């Protein structure tokens, strides 16, 4: 991949926006504790009647990110047992895992050998586990409003991208 000045500026803007939006919070959010019950969230708007046969799920996120905890609550509300590691060096973790800069969001989930980057609805994760494409993972860049953990379901479809090491993300599905 050739890095042009325009691409570097675009990526820098995306990374800065992702880092500053939503995750700075006011510090009033309590972290989700294993087995705790979340209340007063928008996860009910993201009801899903499917099931995922998941044996392992592990999410990495910044300790001060409230929307990341909301995403964990969304997964747990659908009977997915999620281990959480709060890290101060999230960018390094994403680099080590192979998440391309273009697709990065505020949290990364390892699930059944795939990476799920950001606020991806369970419908798209179900498609991924059913299709079993030869990709590293799927994601939604940034932190789009009206995605799981970022508010109630909206009227517009969310574009989910597939990604692999060293390749440009490509459109995978819409939810």
mmCIF file of C-alpha atoms in Angstrom:
data_model
loop_
_atom_site.group_PDB
_atom_site.id
_atom_site.type_symbol
_atom_site.label_atom_id
_atom_site.label_comp_id
_atom_site.label_asym_id
_atom_site.label_seq_id
_atom_site.Cartn_x
_atom_site.Cartn_y
_atom_site.Cartn_z
ATOM 1 C CA UNK A 1 0.000 0.000 0.000
ATOM 2 C CA UNK A 2 1.404 3.380 -1.015
ATOM 3 C CA UNK A 3 1.003 6.109 1.561
ATOM 4 C CA UNK A 4 0.174 9.381 -0.132
ATOM 5 C CA UNK A 5 -0.090 12.662 1.702
ATOM 6 C CA UNK A 6 -3.884 12.516 1.330
ATOM 7 C CA UNK A 7 -4.042 8.973 2.788
ATOM 8 C CA UNK A 8 -1.839 9.955 5.738
ATOM 9 C CA UNK A 9 -4.029 12.993 6.470
ATOM 10 C CA UNK A 10 -7.209 10.923 6.153
ATOM 11 C CA UNK A 11 -5.875 8.198 8.434
ATOM 12 C CA UNK A 12 -4.629 10.739 10.941
ATOM 13 C CA UNK A 13 -8.034 12.402 11.031
ATOM 14 C CA UNK A 14 -9.804 9.063 11.469
ATOM 15 C CA UNK A 15 -7.490 8.036 14.292
ATOM 16 C CA UNK A 16 -7.837 11.401 16.035
ATOM 17 C CA UNK A 17 -11.623 11.341 15.700
ATOM 18 C CA UNK A 18 -11.812 7.792 17.023
ATOM 19 C CA UNK A 19 -9.596 8.634 19.954
ATOM 20 C CA UNK A 20 -11.535 11.714 20.947
ATOM 21 C CA UNK A 21 -15.138 10.769 20.273
ATOM 22 C CA UNK A 22 -17.129 9.033 22.927
ATOM 23 C CA UNK A 23 -14.307 7.415 24.836
ATOM 24 C CA UNK A 24 -13.353 10.474 26.829
ATOM 25 C CA UNK A 25 -16.541 10.205 28.908
ATOM 26 C CA UNK A 26 -17.171 12.069 32.114
ATOM 27 C CA UNK A 27 -15.754 9.382 34.377
ATOM 28 C CA UNK A 28 -19.157 8.648 35.956
ATOM 29 C CA UNK A 29 -19.496 5.290 34.216
ATOM 30 C CA UNK A 30 -18.669 2.306 36.349
ATOM 31 C CA UNK A 31 -16.786 -0.434 34.509
ATOM 32 C CA UNK A 32 -18.788 -3.524 33.673
ATOM 33 C CA UNK A 33 -17.917 -6.243 36.151
ATOM 34 C CA UNK A 34 -18.221 -9.906 35.216
ATOM 35 C CA UNK A 35 -21.770 -10.994 35.959
ATOM 36 C CA UNK A 36 -23.099 -7.490 36.636
ATOM 37 C CA UNK A 37 -26.456 -6.426 35.286
ATOM 38 C CA UNK A 38 -26.570 -3.318 33.100
ATOM 39 C CA UNK A 39 -29.568 -1.040 33.353
ATOM 40 C CA UNK A 40 -30.641 2.151 31.621
ATOM 41 C CA UNK A 41 -28.994 1.318 28.286
ATOM 42 C CA UNK A 42 -30.082 1.224 24.652
ATOM 43 C CA UNK A 43 -29.208 -2.453 24.188
ATOM 44 C CA UNK A 44 -32.899 -3.412 24.210
ATOM 45 C CA UNK A 45 -33.214 -1.550 20.901
ATOM 46 C CA UNK A 46 -30.635 -3.994 19.536
ATOM 47 C CA UNK A 47 -32.685 -7.102 20.308
ATOM 48 C CA UNK A 48 -31.676 -10.079 18.209
ATOM 49 C CA UNK A 49 -33.394 -13.441 18.179
ATOM 50 C CA UNK A 50 -30.438 -15.472 16.906
ATOM 51 C CA UNK A 51 -27.854 -17.370 18.906
ATOM 52 C CA UNK A 52 -24.120 -17.676 18.526
ATOM 53 C CA UNK A 53 -22.252 -20.775 19.569
ATOM 54 C CA UNK A 54 -19.249 -18.965 20.995
ATOM 55 C CA UNK A 55 -16.629 -20.635 23.160
ATOM 56 C CA UNK A 56 -14.411 -17.622 23.695
ATOM 57 C CA UNK A 57 -14.724 -13.859 23.480
ATOM 58 C CA UNK A 58 -12.177 -11.351 24.752
ATOM 59 C CA UNK A 59 -12.506 -7.583 24.382
ATOM 60 C CA UNK A 60 -9.696 -5.037 24.704
ATOM 61 C CA UNK A 61 -10.577 -1.431 25.466
ATOM 62 C CA UNK A 62 -9.516 1.721 27.275
ATOM 63 C CA UNK A 63 -10.513 1.727 30.969
ATOM 64 C CA UNK A 64 -12.328 5.074 30.619
ATOM 65 C CA UNK A 65 -14.494 4.154 27.626
ATOM 66 C CA UNK A 66 -18.185 3.925 28.534
ATOM 67 C CA UNK A 67 -19.389 2.864 25.089
ATOM 68 C CA UNK A 68 -17.004 -0.106 25.161
ATOM 69 C CA UNK A 69 -18.671 -1.270 28.374
ATOM 70 C CA UNK A 70 -22.048 -0.797 26.673
ATOM 71 C CA UNK A 71 -20.910 -3.085 23.850
ATOM 72 C CA UNK A 72 -19.876 -5.723 26.399
ATOM 73 C CA UNK A 73 -23.332 -5.409 27.995
ATOM 74 C CA UNK A 74 -24.887 -5.903 24.543
ATOM 75 C CA UNK A 75 -22.910 -9.114 24.011
ATOM 76 C CA UNK A 76 -23.674 -10.398 27.511
ATOM 77 C CA UNK A 77 -27.383 -9.650 27.051
ATOM 78 C CA UNK A 78 -27.212 -12.148 24.180
ATOM 79 C CA UNK A 79 -25.547 -14.826 26.332
ATOM 80 C CA UNK A 80 -21.994 -14.276 25.118
ATOM 81 C CA UNK A 81 -19.500 -14.603 27.956
ATOM 82 C CA UNK A 82 -16.940 -11.859 27.368
ATOM 83 C CA UNK A 83 -13.631 -11.472 29.163
ATOM 84 C CA UNK A 84 -12.458 -7.862 29.279
ATOM 85 C CA UNK A 85 -8.937 -6.489 29.374
ATOM 86 C CA UNK A 86 -8.653 -2.766 29.946
ATOM 87 C CA UNK A 87 -5.437 -1.443 28.422
ATOM 88 C CA UNK A 88 -3.755 1.946 28.322
ATOM 89 C CA UNK A 89 -1.898 1.092 25.088
ATOM 90 C CA UNK A 90 -4.844 0.120 22.893
ATOM 91 C CA UNK A 91 -3.122 1.226 19.671
ATOM 92 C CA UNK A 92 -0.241 -1.152 20.343
ATOM 93 C CA UNK A 93 -2.669 -3.997 21.057
ATOM 94 C CA UNK A 94 -4.475 -3.330 17.767
ATOM 95 C CA UNK A 95 -1.175 -3.261 15.896
ATOM 96 C CA UNK A 96 -0.094 -6.544 17.505
ATOM 97 C CA UNK A 97 -3.443 -8.140 16.585
ATOM 98 C CA UNK A 98 -3.252 -6.894 12.986
ATOM 99 C CA UNK A 99 -6.102 -4.363 12.912
ATOM 100 C CA UNK A 100 -5.532 -1.961 9.973
ATOM 101 C CA UNK A 101 -5.588 1.753 10.795
ATOM 102 C CA UNK A 102 -8.463 2.358 8.347
ATOM 103 C CA UNK A 103 -10.853 0.123 10.305
ATOM 104 C CA UNK A 104 -9.941 0.982 13.903
ATOM 105 C CA UNK A 105 -12.546 1.818 16.488
ATOM 106 C CA UNK A 106 -12.545 2.135 20.271
ATOM 107 C CA UNK A 107 -12.429 -1.576 21.125
ATOM 108 C CA UNK A 108 -11.318 -4.887 19.650
ATOM 109 C CA UNK A 109 -12.994 -8.216 20.317
ATOM 110 C CA UNK A 110 -11.331 -11.577 19.699
ATOM 111 C CA UNK A 111 -14.040 -14.122 18.983
ATOM 112 C CA UNK A 112 -13.700 -17.649 17.603
ATOM 113 C CA UNK A 113 -10.415 -16.887 15.832
ATOM 114 C CA UNK A 114 -11.670 -13.637 14.285
ATOM 115 C CA UNK A 115 -11.324 -10.003 15.286
ATOM 116 C CA UNK A 116 -14.432 -7.860 15.631
ATOM 117 C CA UNK A 117 -13.465 -4.197 15.491
ATOM 118 C CA UNK A 118 -15.864 -1.685 16.988
ATOM 119 C CA UNK A 119 -19.619 -1.609 17.391
ATOM 120 C CA UNK A 120 -20.539 -4.487 15.066
ATOM 121 C CA UNK A 121 -24.114 -5.830 15.352
ATOM 122 C CA UNK A 122 -24.554 -9.529 16.144
ATOM 123 C CA UNK A 123 -26.240 -10.104 12.786
ATOM 124 C CA UNK A 124 -22.930 -9.369 11.036
ATOM 125 C CA UNK A 125 -20.980 -11.532 13.495
ATOM 126 C CA UNK A 126 -23.410 -14.374 12.820
ATOM 127 C CA UNK A 127 -22.804 -13.958 9.072
ATOM 128 C CA UNK A 128 -19.044 -14.073 9.694
ATOM 129 C CA UNK A 129 -19.217 -17.257 11.766
ATOM 130 C CA UNK A 130 -21.579 -18.884 9.256
ATOM 131 C CA UNK A 131 -19.630 -17.873 6.116
ATOM 132 C CA UNK A 132 -16.169 -18.453 7.657
ATOM 133 C CA UNK A 133 -14.385 -16.212 5.118
ATOM 134 C CA UNK A 134 -10.593 -16.243 4.974
ATOM 135 C CA UNK A 135 -10.197 -12.829 6.635
ATOM 136 C CA UNK A 136 -8.691 -11.615 9.894
ATOM 137 C CA UNK A 137 -11.944 -10.000 10.957
ATOM 138 C CA UNK A 138 -14.774 -7.556 10.414
ATOM 139 C CA UNK A 139 -15.377 -4.077 11.727
ATOM 140 C CA UNK A 140 -17.099 -0.751 11.597
ATOM 141 C CA UNK A 141 -14.598 2.143 11.614
ATOM 142 C CA UNK A 142 -14.948 4.867 14.212
ATOM 143 C CA UNK A 143 -17.872 4.981 16.558
ATOM 144 C CA UNK A 144 -21.049 5.412 14.510
ATOM 145 C CA UNK A 145 -24.126 6.718 16.251
ATOM 146 C CA UNK A 146 -27.018 4.230 16.315
ATOM 147 C CA UNK A 147 -24.771 1.163 16.543
ATOM 148 C CA UNK A 148 -24.762 -1.320 19.455
ATOM 149 C CA UNK A 149 -23.297 0.473 22.448
ATOM 150 C CA UNK A 150 -23.676 3.877 20.782
ATOM 151 C CA UNK A 151 -27.419 4.366 21.084
ATOM 152 C CA UNK A 152 -30.639 2.881 19.817
ATOM 153 C CA UNK A 153 -30.919 1.284 16.403
ATOM 154 C CA UNK A 154 -31.148 3.922 13.685
ATOM 155 C CA UNK A 155 -32.961 4.050 10.358
ATOM 156 C CA UNK A 156 -29.830 3.822 8.201
ATOM 157 C CA UNK A 157 -27.958 0.570 7.627
ATOM 158 C CA UNK A 158 -24.467 0.175 9.061
ATOM 159 C CA UNK A 159 -21.700 -0.813 6.620
ATOM 160 C CA UNK A 160 -19.507 -3.609 7.975
ATOM 161 C CA UNK A 161 -16.081 -4.183 6.419
ATOM 162 C CA UNK A 162 -13.892 -7.287 6.242
ATOM 163 C CA UNK A 163 -10.170 -6.869 6.761
ATOM 164 C CA UNK A 164 -7.003 -8.877 6.513
ATOM 165 C CA UNK A 165 -3.373 -8.121 7.252
ATOM 166 C CA UNK A 166 -1.777 -5.929 4.603
ATOM 167 C CA UNK A 167 -4.945 -5.467 2.551
ATOM 168 C CA UNK A 168 -7.468 -2.659 2.239
ATOM 169 C CA UNK A 169 -10.746 -3.293 4.112
ATOM 170 C CA UNK A 170 -13.592 -4.293 1.781
ATOM 171 C CA UNK A 171 -17.351 -4.053 2.154
ATOM 172 C CA UNK A 172 -18.642 -7.252 3.783
ATOM 173 C CA UNK A 173 -22.290 -6.721 4.703
ATOM 174 C CA UNK A 174 -24.786 -4.099 5.811
ATOM 175 C CA UNK A 175 -26.961 -4.377 8.901
#
